[in-house]
Amino acid sequence: MTDKFTNSFSYETWYQKYKFETDSCVEDTWRRVAKDLASLEENKEEWEEKFYDALDDFKFVPGGRITSNAGTGLKGTTYINCFVDGFEGKDLDSIEGIYTSLKRQAQILKSEGGYGFCADIMRPCGAHISGIANQSPGAVRFLELWDKSSEIITAGSGQNARKDEKNFIRKGAQMVTMSCWHPDIVEFIEAKKTPGRLSKFNMSVLCTDDFMAAVMMDMPWNLVFPNHEAYPVEYKEYWDGDLQSWMSRIIELGEEESRGPAVRCYREFESARELWDMIMKNTYNRNEPGVLFVDTMNRMNNLKDFELINATNPCGEQVLPIGGVCLLGSINLAHFINPEEKTWKYNELKKTIHTAIRFMDNVNDKTYVPLKSQRDGLKSKRRIGLGVLGYGSALLMAHVKYGSKKALEMTEELMKFFTNEAYKASALLAGEKGSFPIYDPEKYVAGQFIKQLDRGTVKLIKEHGIRNSHVTSIQPCLLYTSPSPRDGHLCRMPSSA
């Protein structure tokens, strides 16, 4: 067992999830990954060493699919941890639309990517289906198709008879969201009361500003859906899950007096708090569903003028549009703490941030993704998500109590530095390699998130542009930790990614 590991758990994690047939030790894994991502650089040898140095001893931990698949030569696997997909085209809420979306889910899971999507498009339980003179089983019942598909696609045989096969195939990780206005939201919230139902999904409710205002003011709340019987042609042509857009379009027609309202009300709550309490009770008892503040997500989006976001990756840290990819990596803070002075090693951290940004940006050009929309997103937006791990371990090493005033001060200072330095790194990279193709200088710097960056960072973006539309993301990372006989600190190994 390599001396990079001080316990069998860490070694077993590497062996099962990240080792390829050419790797005899974790150093070989780092070399394989560094060499592959440096192959795009003019000075390949220089950047291979810089990438390797960042990876060494887990200072920088790329997303698990990068570590598992980069440099293996496998053509059907991806470097991307997770994807958000959905329904595309016309007549989305049809058997053809549903099964086309399901096929894309299978392609994503086969590539070892996780999957997220929004179920708002599908009509609710009991809604009329004119073509077959019957009623819909509802959106939540249809989710069972996605659940079973995930179970089968990622099952494998459980046997490892060949040396050219992986020790581990990533199991299907999925997120499904549904809006607080959808008529099936109660069934969605309570789905996991039935043991084994939708077990391959994480589930989250999309809460709008209007809903939260109704909760705070104890106001009524209605569950509604497009009036597809009154507007059958428009429903097939325009319904894409965006309720506000649908209502605006129907109002523009000016035919509500003759044809009926844009939406049909399926249920009325005397108080929105009844629905909110239902969410909270189920979350408390079963850890499901989660809550996503969808209007805030879109308001703070760096590309709010280009895309609508209503879903996330399986763990919820990446809010993404259809075709969005979850390109992740984390810097291990346990390597960048000065225990005696209880502060961060900012010079070393800055160096690793800049290397990690370049490393992750190269993934956009190296990785396989199964769908055209994802390939387009990779090239046109170059989204990445650099985060941190080992925060708790770093505080422990400095003998700072988690959640204390000192810890909060350290964290505020750290994350301000981290975020600004990451955006600076992307801006400087744009000066060398160019901005992401759909970069609009005026709109980008006017974004609400960008306005929160330091003046120097914004100035650098104005001067050079920016390589990646989005730069940071905090992943829910786990660590195995144990005292290391080598340096007296903690030995770190990601448990999964």
PDB file of N, CA, C and O in Angstrom, residues 144-207:
ATOM      1  N   GLU A 144     -41.164   6.986 -12.097  1.00  0.00           N
ATOM      2  CA  GLU A 144     -40.767   5.599 -11.845  1.00  0.00           C
ATOM      3  C   GLU A 144     -40.033   5.006 -13.047  1.00  0.00           C
ATOM      4  O   GLU A 144     -39.222   4.088 -12.898  1.00  0.00           O
ATOM      5  N   LEU A 145     -40.290   5.530 -14.246  1.00  0.00           N
ATOM      6  CA  LEU A 145     -39.551   5.091 -15.428  1.00  0.00           C
ATOM      7  C   LEU A 145     -38.082   5.477 -15.310  1.00  0.00           C
ATOM      8  O   LEU A 145     -37.180   4.682 -15.591  1.00  0.00           O
ATOM      9  N   TRP A 146     -37.824   6.708 -14.912  1.00  0.00           N
ATOM     10  CA  TRP A 146     -36.451   7.180 -14.725  1.00  0.00           C
ATOM     11  C   TRP A 146     -35.755   6.386 -13.609  1.00  0.00           C
ATOM     12  O   TRP A 146     -34.583   6.058 -13.706  1.00  0.00           O
ATOM     13  N   ASP A 147     -36.503   6.093 -12.559  1.00  0.00           N
ATOM     14  CA  ASP A 147     -35.950   5.368 -11.427  1.00  0.00           C
ATOM     15  C   ASP A 147     -35.502   3.965 -11.830  1.00  0.00           C
ATOM     16  O   ASP A 147     -34.390   3.535 -11.516  1.00  0.00           O
ATOM     17  N   LYS A 148     -36.355   3.242 -12.551  1.00  0.00           N
ATOM     18  CA  LYS A 148     -36.020   1.878 -12.970  1.00  0.00           C
ATOM     19  C   LYS A 148     -34.893   1.893 -14.013  1.00  0.00           C
ATOM     20  O   LYS A 148     -34.016   1.033 -13.992  1.00  0.00           O
ATOM     21  N   SER A 149     -34.921   2.863 -14.912  1.00  0.00           N
ATOM     22  CA  SER A 149     -33.859   2.982 -15.902  1.00  0.00           C
ATOM     23  C   SER A 149     -32.510   3.163 -15.226  1.00  0.00           C
ATOM     24  O   SER A 149     -31.520   2.532 -15.606  1.00  0.00           O
ATOM     25  N   SER A 150     -32.456   4.008 -14.210  1.00  0.00           N
ATOM     26  CA  SER A 150     -31.216   4.227 -13.478  1.00  0.00           C
ATOM     27  C   SER A 150     -30.723   2.943 -12.827  1.00  0.00           C
ATOM     28  O   SER A 150     -29.532   2.619 -12.864  1.00  0.00           O
ATOM     29  N   GLU A 151     -31.630   2.210 -12.235  1.00  0.00           N
ATOM     30  CA  GLU A 151     -31.268   0.956 -11.556  1.00  0.00           C
ATOM     31  C   GLU A 151     -30.631  -0.037 -12.526  1.00  0.00           C
ATOM     32  O   GLU A 151     -29.630  -0.689 -12.209  1.00  0.00           O
ATOM     33  N   ILE A 152     -31.201  -0.152 -13.721  1.00  0.00           N
ATOM     34  CA  ILE A 152     -30.741  -1.162 -14.678  1.00  0.00           C
ATOM     35  C   ILE A 152     -29.470  -0.730 -15.398  1.00  0.00           C
ATOM     36  O   ILE A 152     -28.518  -1.501 -15.530  1.00  0.00           O
ATOM     37  N   ILE A 153     -29.442   0.529 -15.872  1.00  0.00           N
ATOM     38  CA  ILE A 153     -28.320   1.003 -16.679  1.00  0.00           C
ATOM     39  C   ILE A 153     -26.999   0.900 -15.929  1.00  0.00           C
ATOM     40  O   ILE A 153     -25.956   0.570 -16.504  1.00  0.00           O
ATOM     41  N   THR A 154     -27.010   1.167 -14.623  1.00  0.00           N
ATOM     42  CA  THR A 154     -25.757   1.228 -13.863  1.00  0.00           C
ATOM     43  C   THR A 154     -25.520  -0.012 -13.013  1.00  0.00           C
ATOM     44  O   THR A 154     -24.648  -0.015 -12.138  1.00  0.00           O
ATOM     45  N   ALA A 155     -26.283  -1.090 -13.251  1.00  0.00           N
ATOM     46  CA  ALA A 155     -26.175  -2.265 -12.390  1.00  0.00           C
ATOM     47  C   ALA A 155     -24.884  -3.045 -12.626  1.00  0.00           C
ATOM     48  O   ALA A 155     -24.199  -3.434 -11.694  1.00  0.00           O
ATOM     49  N   GLY A 156     -24.505  -3.306 -13.888  1.00  0.00           N
ATOM     50  CA  GLY A 156     -23.361  -4.168 -14.167  1.00  0.00           C
ATOM     51  C   GLY A 156     -23.674  -5.599 -13.773  1.00  0.00           C
ATOM     52  O   GLY A 156     -24.780  -5.928 -13.325  1.00  0.00           O
ATOM     53  N   SER A 157     -22.701  -6.478 -13.917  1.00  0.00           N
ATOM     54  CA  SER A 157     -22.911  -7.896 -13.604  1.00  0.00           C
ATOM     55  C   SER A 157     -22.434  -8.263 -12.216  1.00  0.00           C
ATOM     56  O   SER A 157     -22.762  -9.328 -11.695  1.00  0.00           O
ATOM     57  N   GLY A 158     -21.625  -7.375 -11.610  1.00  0.00           N
ATOM     58  CA  GLY A 158     -21.061  -7.691 -10.304  1.00  0.00           C
ATOM     59  C   GLY A 158     -19.825  -8.559 -10.389  1.00  0.00           C
ATOM     60  O   GLY A 158     -19.256  -8.963  -9.372  1.00  0.00           O
ATOM     61  N   GLN A 159     -19.347  -8.878 -11.601  1.00  0.00           N
ATOM     62  CA  GLN A 159     -18.178  -9.719 -11.786  1.00  0.00           C
ATOM     63  C   GLN A 159     -17.071  -8.929 -12.459  1.00  0.00           C
ATOM     64  O   GLN A 159     -17.315  -8.124 -13.341  1.00  0.00           O
ATOM     65  N   ASN A 160     -15.840  -9.165 -12.030  1.00  0.00           N
ATOM     66  CA  ASN A 160     -14.674  -8.532 -12.652  1.00  0.00           C
ATOM     67  C   ASN A 160     -13.729  -9.626 -13.133  1.00  0.00           C
ATOM     68  O   ASN A 160     -12.790 -10.008 -12.451  1.00  0.00           O
ATOM     69  N   ALA A 161     -14.004 -10.114 -14.322  1.00  0.00           N
ATOM     70  CA  ALA A 161     -13.216 -11.216 -14.848  1.00  0.00           C
ATOM     71  C   ALA A 161     -12.082 -10.743 -15.740  1.00  0.00           C
ATOM     72  O   ALA A 161     -11.154 -11.491 -16.012  1.00  0.00           O
ATOM     73  N   ARG A 162     -12.113  -9.506 -16.205  1.00  0.00           N
ATOM     74  CA  ARG A 162     -11.136  -9.018 -17.178  1.00  0.00           C
ATOM     75  C   ARG A 162     -10.289  -7.896 -16.593  1.00  0.00           C
ATOM     76  O   ARG A 162     -10.779  -7.052 -15.853  1.00  0.00           O
ATOM     77  N   LYS A 163      -9.029  -7.867 -16.972  1.00  0.00           N
ATOM     78  CA  LYS A 163      -8.130  -6.833 -16.477  1.00  0.00           C
ATOM     79  C   LYS A 163      -8.423  -5.468 -17.067  1.00  0.00           C
ATOM     80  O   LYS A 163      -8.072  -4.444 -16.486  1.00  0.00           O
ATOM     81  N   ASP A 164      -9.038  -5.444 -18.254  1.00  0.00           N
ATOM     82  CA  ASP A 164      -9.316  -4.163 -18.904  1.00  0.00           C
ATOM     83  C   ASP A 164     -10.673  -3.593 -18.509  1.00  0.00           C
ATOM     84  O   ASP A 164     -11.197  -2.707 -19.162  1.00  0.00           O
ATOM     85  N   GLU A 165     -11.256  -4.109 -17.438  1.00  0.00           N
ATOM     86  CA  GLU A 165     -12.521  -3.599 -16.922  1.00  0.00           C
ATOM     87  C   GLU A 165     -12.297  -2.907 -15.586  1.00  0.00           C
ATOM     88  O   GLU A 165     -11.398  -3.261 -14.819  1.00  0.00           O
ATOM     89  N   LYS A 166     -13.135  -1.937 -15.298  1.00  0.00           N
ATOM     90  CA  LYS A 166     -13.008  -1.187 -14.054  1.00  0.00           C
ATOM     91  C   LYS A 166     -13.409  -2.036 -12.847  1.00  0.00           C
ATOM     92  O   LYS A 166     -14.239  -2.939 -12.952  1.00  0.00           O
ATOM     93  N   ASN A 167     -12.829  -1.687 -11.699  1.00  0.00           N
ATOM     94  CA  ASN A 167     -13.228  -2.340 -10.459  1.00  0.00           C
ATOM     95  C   ASN A 167     -14.588  -1.854  -9.974  1.00  0.00           C
ATOM     96  O   ASN A 167     -15.249  -2.524  -9.181  1.00  0.00           O
ATOM     97  N   PHE A 168     -14.990  -0.685 -10.460  1.00  0.00           N
ATOM     98  CA  PHE A 168     -16.207  -0.055  -9.942  1.00  0.00           C
ATOM     99  C   PHE A 168     -16.879   0.727 -11.058  1.00  0.00           C
ATOM    100  O   PHE A 168     -16.216   1.420 -11.826  1.00  0.00           O
ATOM    101  N   ILE A 169     -18.200   0.596 -11.183  1.00  0.00           N
ATOM    102  CA  ILE A 169     -18.994   1.410 -12.089  1.00  0.00           C
ATOM    103  C   ILE A 169     -19.841   2.344 -11.242  1.00  0.00           C
ATOM    104  O   ILE A 169     -20.522   1.916 -10.309  1.00  0.00           O
ATOM    105  N   ARG A 170     -19.799   3.619 -11.565  1.00  0.00           N
ATOM    106  CA  ARG A 170     -20.556   4.582 -10.774  1.00  0.00           C
ATOM    107  C   ARG A 170     -22.053   4.291 -10.847  1.00  0.00           C
ATOM    108  O   ARG A 170     -22.613   4.144 -11.924  1.00  0.00           O
ATOM    109  N   LYS A 171     -22.685   4.198  -9.701  1.00  0.00           N
ATOM    110  CA  LYS A 171     -24.111   3.944  -9.651  1.00  0.00           C
ATOM    111  C   LYS A 171     -24.884   5.197 -10.057  1.00  0.00           C
ATOM    112  O   LYS A 171     -24.393   6.316  -9.950  1.00  0.00           O
ATOM    113  N   GLY A 172     -26.115   4.986 -10.502  1.00  0.00           N
ATOM    114  CA  GLY A 172     -26.910   6.097 -10.997  1.00  0.00           C
ATOM    115  C   GLY A 172     -27.261   7.093  -9.902  1.00  0.00           C
ATOM    116  O   GLY A 172     -27.932   6.746  -8.931  1.00  0.00           O
ATOM    117  N   ALA A 173     -26.790   8.319 -10.067  1.00  0.00           N
ATOM    118  CA  ALA A 173     -27.122   9.406  -9.141  1.00  0.00           C
ATOM    119  C   ALA A 173     -28.046  10.365  -9.867  1.00  0.00           C
ATOM    120  O   ALA A 173     -27.735  10.815 -10.966  1.00  0.00           O
ATOM    121  N   GLN A 174     -29.189  10.702  -9.255  1.00  0.00           N
ATOM    122  CA  GLN A 174     -30.187  11.516  -9.931  1.00  0.00           C
ATOM    123  C   GLN A 174     -30.805  12.558  -8.995  1.00  0.00           C
ATOM    124  O   GLN A 174     -30.928  12.321  -7.797  1.00  0.00           O
ATOM    125  N   MET A 175     -31.181  13.685  -9.579  1.00  0.00           N
ATOM    126  CA  MET A 175     -31.971  14.705  -8.899  1.00  0.00           C
ATOM    127  C   MET A 175     -33.182  15.025  -9.752  1.00  0.00           C
ATOM    128  O   MET A 175     -33.064  15.149 -10.985  1.00  0.00           O
ATOM    129  N   VAL A 176     -34.347  15.121  -9.120  1.00  0.00           N
ATOM    130  CA  VAL A 176     -35.530  15.602  -9.825  1.00  0.00           C
ATOM    131  C   VAL A 176     -36.122  16.756  -9.024  1.00  0.00           C
ATOM    132  O   VAL A 176     -36.160  16.713  -7.794  1.00  0.00           O
ATOM    133  N   THR A 177     -36.546  17.790  -9.733  1.00  0.00           N
ATOM    134  CA  THR A 177     -37.178  18.936  -9.093  1.00  0.00           C
ATOM    135  C   THR A 177     -38.612  19.080  -9.588  1.00  0.00           C
ATOM    136  O   THR A 177     -38.960  18.617 -10.676  1.00  0.00           O
ATOM    137  N   MET A 178     -39.431  19.743  -8.776  1.00  0.00           N
ATOM    138  CA  MET A 178     -40.799  20.077  -9.171  1.00  0.00           C
ATOM    139  C   MET A 178     -41.184  21.383  -8.491  1.00  0.00           C
ATOM    140  O   MET A 178     -40.840  21.612  -7.323  1.00  0.00           O
ATOM    141  N   SER A 179     -41.903  22.230  -9.205  1.00  0.00           N
ATOM    142  CA  SER A 179     -42.243  23.554  -8.684  1.00  0.00           C
ATOM    143  C   SER A 179     -43.395  23.508  -7.694  1.00  0.00           C
ATOM    144  O   SER A 179     -44.272  22.634  -7.751  1.00  0.00           O
ATOM    145  N   CYS A 180     -43.389  24.483  -6.817  1.00  0.00           N
ATOM    146  CA  CYS A 180     -44.385  24.566  -5.748  1.00  0.00           C
ATOM    147  C   CYS A 180     -45.794  24.806  -6.271  1.00  0.00           C
ATOM    148  O   CYS A 180     -46.759  24.643  -5.524  1.00  0.00           O
ATOM    149  N   TRP A 181     -45.949  25.176  -7.551  1.00  0.00           N
ATOM    150  CA  TRP A 181     -47.273  25.408  -8.126  1.00  0.00           C
ATOM    151  C   TRP A 181     -47.842  24.183  -8.832  1.00  0.00           C
ATOM    152  O   TRP A 181     -49.016  24.160  -9.199  1.00  0.00           O
ATOM    153  N   HIS A 182     -47.033  23.152  -9.041  1.00  0.00           N
ATOM    154  CA  HIS A 182     -47.482  21.990  -9.831  1.00  0.00           C
ATOM    155  C   HIS A 182     -48.528  21.188  -9.041  1.00  0.00           C
ATOM    156  O   HIS A 182     -48.349  20.926  -7.853  1.00  0.00           O
ATOM    157  N   PRO A 183     -49.615  20.767  -9.695  1.00  0.00           N
ATOM    158  CA  PRO A 183     -50.681  20.038  -8.992  1.00  0.00           C
ATOM    159  C   PRO A 183     -50.242  18.719  -8.360  1.00  0.00           C
ATOM    160  O   PRO A 183     -50.905  18.222  -7.436  1.00  0.00           O
ATOM    161  N   ASP A 184     -49.151  18.121  -8.834  1.00  0.00           N
ATOM    162  CA  ASP A 184     -48.670  16.863  -8.255  1.00  0.00           C
ATOM    163  C   ASP A 184     -47.659  17.066  -7.142  1.00  0.00           C
ATOM    164  O   ASP A 184     -47.038  16.106  -6.685  1.00  0.00           O
ATOM    165  N   ILE A 185     -47.501  18.305  -6.665  1.00  0.00           N
ATOM    166  CA  ILE A 185     -46.442  18.594  -5.713  1.00  0.00           C
ATOM    167  C   ILE A 185     -46.643  17.871  -4.386  1.00  0.00           C
ATOM    168  O   ILE A 185     -45.673  17.462  -3.733  1.00  0.00           O
ATOM    169  N   VAL A 186     -47.877  17.648  -3.976  1.00  0.00           N
ATOM    170  CA  VAL A 186     -48.116  16.933  -2.712  1.00  0.00           C
ATOM    171  C   VAL A 186     -47.652  15.482  -2.841  1.00  0.00           C
ATOM    172  O   VAL A 186     -46.982  14.941  -1.950  1.00  0.00           O
ATOM    173  N   GLU A 187     -48.023  14.827  -3.939  1.00  0.00           N
ATOM    174  CA  GLU A 187     -47.561  13.454  -4.165  1.00  0.00           C
ATOM    175  C   GLU A 187     -46.039  13.415  -4.260  1.00  0.00           C
ATOM    176  O   GLU A 187     -45.404  12.477  -3.771  1.00  0.00           O
ATOM    177  N   PHE A 188     -45.448  14.426  -4.881  1.00  0.00           N
ATOM    178  CA  PHE A 188     -43.990  14.540  -5.008  1.00  0.00           C
ATOM    179  C   PHE A 188     -43.341  14.628  -3.625  1.00  0.00           C
ATOM    180  O   PHE A 188     -42.373  13.921  -3.327  1.00  0.00           O
ATOM    181  N   ILE A 189     -43.888  15.489  -2.775  1.00  0.00           N
ATOM    182  CA  ILE A 189     -43.332  15.694  -1.433  1.00  0.00           C
ATOM    183  C   ILE A 189     -43.396  14.421  -0.605  1.00  0.00           C
ATOM    184  O   ILE A 189     -42.472  14.089   0.143  1.00  0.00           O
ATOM    185  N   GLU A 190     -44.462  13.671  -0.760  1.00  0.00           N
ATOM    186  CA  GLU A 190     -44.699  12.505   0.096  1.00  0.00           C
ATOM    187  C   GLU A 190     -44.345  11.176  -0.572  1.00  0.00           C
ATOM    188  O   GLU A 190     -44.601  10.110  -0.021  1.00  0.00           O
ATOM    189  N   ALA A 191     -43.724  11.216  -1.739  1.00  0.00           N
ATOM    190  CA  ALA A 191     -43.460   9.986  -2.509  1.00  0.00           C
ATOM    191  C   ALA A 191     -42.657   8.969  -1.717  1.00  0.00           C
ATOM    192  O   ALA A 191     -42.925   7.763  -1.780  1.00  0.00           O
ATOM    193  N   LYS A 192     -41.689   9.427  -0.951  1.00  0.00           N
ATOM    194  CA  LYS A 192     -40.793   8.488  -0.283  1.00  0.00           C
ATOM    195  C   LYS A 192     -41.345   7.977   1.047  1.00  0.00           C
ATOM    196  O   LYS A 192     -40.637   7.278   1.786  1.00  0.00           O
ATOM    197  N   LYS A 193     -42.597   8.296   1.326  1.00  0.00           N
ATOM    198  CA  LYS A 193     -43.263   7.608   2.426  1.00  0.00           C
ATOM    199  C   LYS A 193     -43.457   6.133   2.103  1.00  0.00           C
ATOM    200  O   LYS A 193     -43.562   5.299   3.000  1.00  0.00           O
ATOM    201  N   THR A 194     -43.519   5.822   0.810  1.00  0.00           N
ATOM    202  CA  THR A 194     -43.635   4.438   0.358  1.00  0.00           C
ATOM    203  C   THR A 194     -42.245   3.847   0.253  1.00  0.00           C
ATOM    204  O   THR A 194     -41.434   4.311  -0.560  1.00  0.00           O
ATOM    205  N   PRO A 195     -41.906   2.845   1.052  1.00  0.00           N
ATOM    206  CA  PRO A 195     -40.554   2.280   1.028  1.00  0.00           C
ATOM    207  C   PRO A 195     -40.146   1.820  -0.370  1.00  0.00           C
ATOM    208  O   PRO A 195     -40.911   1.156  -1.067  1.00  0.00           O
ATOM    209  N   GLY A 196     -38.944   2.218  -0.786  1.00  0.00           N
ATOM    210  CA  GLY A 196     -38.400   1.802  -2.064  1.00  0.00           C
ATOM    211  C   GLY A 196     -38.843   2.618  -3.250  1.00  0.00           C
ATOM    212  O   GLY A 196     -38.326   2.432  -4.358  1.00  0.00           O
ATOM    213  N   ARG A 197     -39.784   3.525  -3.064  1.00  0.00           N
ATOM    214  CA  ARG A 197     -40.267   4.309  -4.199  1.00  0.00           C
ATOM    215  C   ARG A 197     -39.286   5.435  -4.527  1.00  0.00           C
ATOM    216  O   ARG A 197     -38.846   6.178  -3.648  1.00  0.00           O
ATOM    217  N   LEU A 198     -38.957   5.570  -5.799  1.00  0.00           N
ATOM    218  CA  LEU A 198     -38.052   6.613  -6.303  1.00  0.00           C
ATOM    219  C   LEU A 198     -36.745   6.644  -5.517  1.00  0.00           C
ATOM    220  O   LEU A 198     -36.189   7.706  -5.220  1.00  0.00           O
ATOM    221  N   SER A 199     -36.210   5.468  -5.222  1.00  0.00           N
ATOM    222  CA  SER A 199     -35.018   5.356  -4.383  1.00  0.00           C
ATOM    223  C   SER A 199     -33.745   5.812  -5.091  1.00  0.00           C
ATOM    224  O   SER A 199     -32.720   6.035  -4.450  1.00  0.00           O
ATOM    225  N   LYS A 200     -33.788   5.954  -6.420  1.00  0.00           N
ATOM    226  CA  LYS A 200     -32.609   6.387  -7.170  1.00  0.00           C
ATOM    227  C   LYS A 200     -32.564   7.906  -7.344  1.00  0.00           C
ATOM    228  O   LYS A 200     -31.703   8.421  -8.043  1.00  0.00           O
ATOM    229  N   PHE A 201     -33.490   8.605  -6.712  1.00  0.00           N
ATOM    230  CA  PHE A 201     -33.588  10.055  -6.850  1.00  0.00           C
ATOM    231  C   PHE A 201     -33.297  10.773  -5.543  1.00  0.00           C
ATOM    232  O   PHE A 201     -33.726  10.333  -4.465  1.00  0.00           O
ATOM    233  N   ASN A 202     -32.603  11.919  -5.632  1.00  0.00           N
ATOM    234  CA  ASN A 202     -32.770  12.992  -4.671  1.00  0.00           C
ATOM    235  C   ASN A 202     -33.888  13.875  -5.226  1.00  0.00           C
ATOM    236  O   ASN A 202     -34.034  14.002  -6.442  1.00  0.00           O
ATOM    237  N   MET A 203     -34.661  14.504  -4.352  1.00  0.00           N
ATOM    238  CA  MET A 203     -35.826  15.266  -4.789  1.00  0.00           C
ATOM    239  C   MET A 203     -35.839  16.626  -4.105  1.00  0.00           C
ATOM    240  O   MET A 203     -35.564  16.727  -2.907  1.00  0.00           O
ATOM    241  N   SER A 204     -36.157  17.671  -4.872  1.00  0.00           N
ATOM    242  CA  SER A 204     -36.212  19.021  -4.307  1.00  0.00           C
ATOM    243  C   SER A 204     -37.390  19.797  -4.885  1.00  0.00           C
ATOM    244  O   SER A 204     -37.722  19.650  -6.071  1.00  0.00           O
ATOM    245  N   VAL A 205     -37.991  20.626  -4.048  1.00  0.00           N
ATOM    246  CA  VAL A 205     -39.094  21.490  -4.452  1.00  0.00           C
ATOM    247  C   VAL A 205     -38.537  22.851  -4.862  1.00  0.00           C
ATOM    248  O   VAL A 205     -37.734  23.451  -4.141  1.00  0.00           O
ATOM    249  N   LEU A 206     -38.962  23.334  -6.027  1.00  0.00           N
ATOM    250  CA  LEU A 206     -38.600  24.668  -6.487  1.00  0.00           C
ATOM    251  C   LEU A 206     -39.561  25.673  -5.868  1.00  0.00           C
ATOM    252  O   LEU A 206     -40.757  25.679  -6.174  1.00  0.00           O
ATOM    253  N   CYS A 207     -39.048  26.503  -4.962  1.00  0.00           N
ATOM    254  CA  CYS A 207     -39.872  27.488  -4.267  1.00  0.00           C
ATOM    255  C   CYS A 207     -39.664  28.868  -4.894  1.00  0.00           C
ATOM    256  O   CYS A 207     -38.535  29.367  -4.938  1.00  0.00           O
TER     257      CYS A 207
END
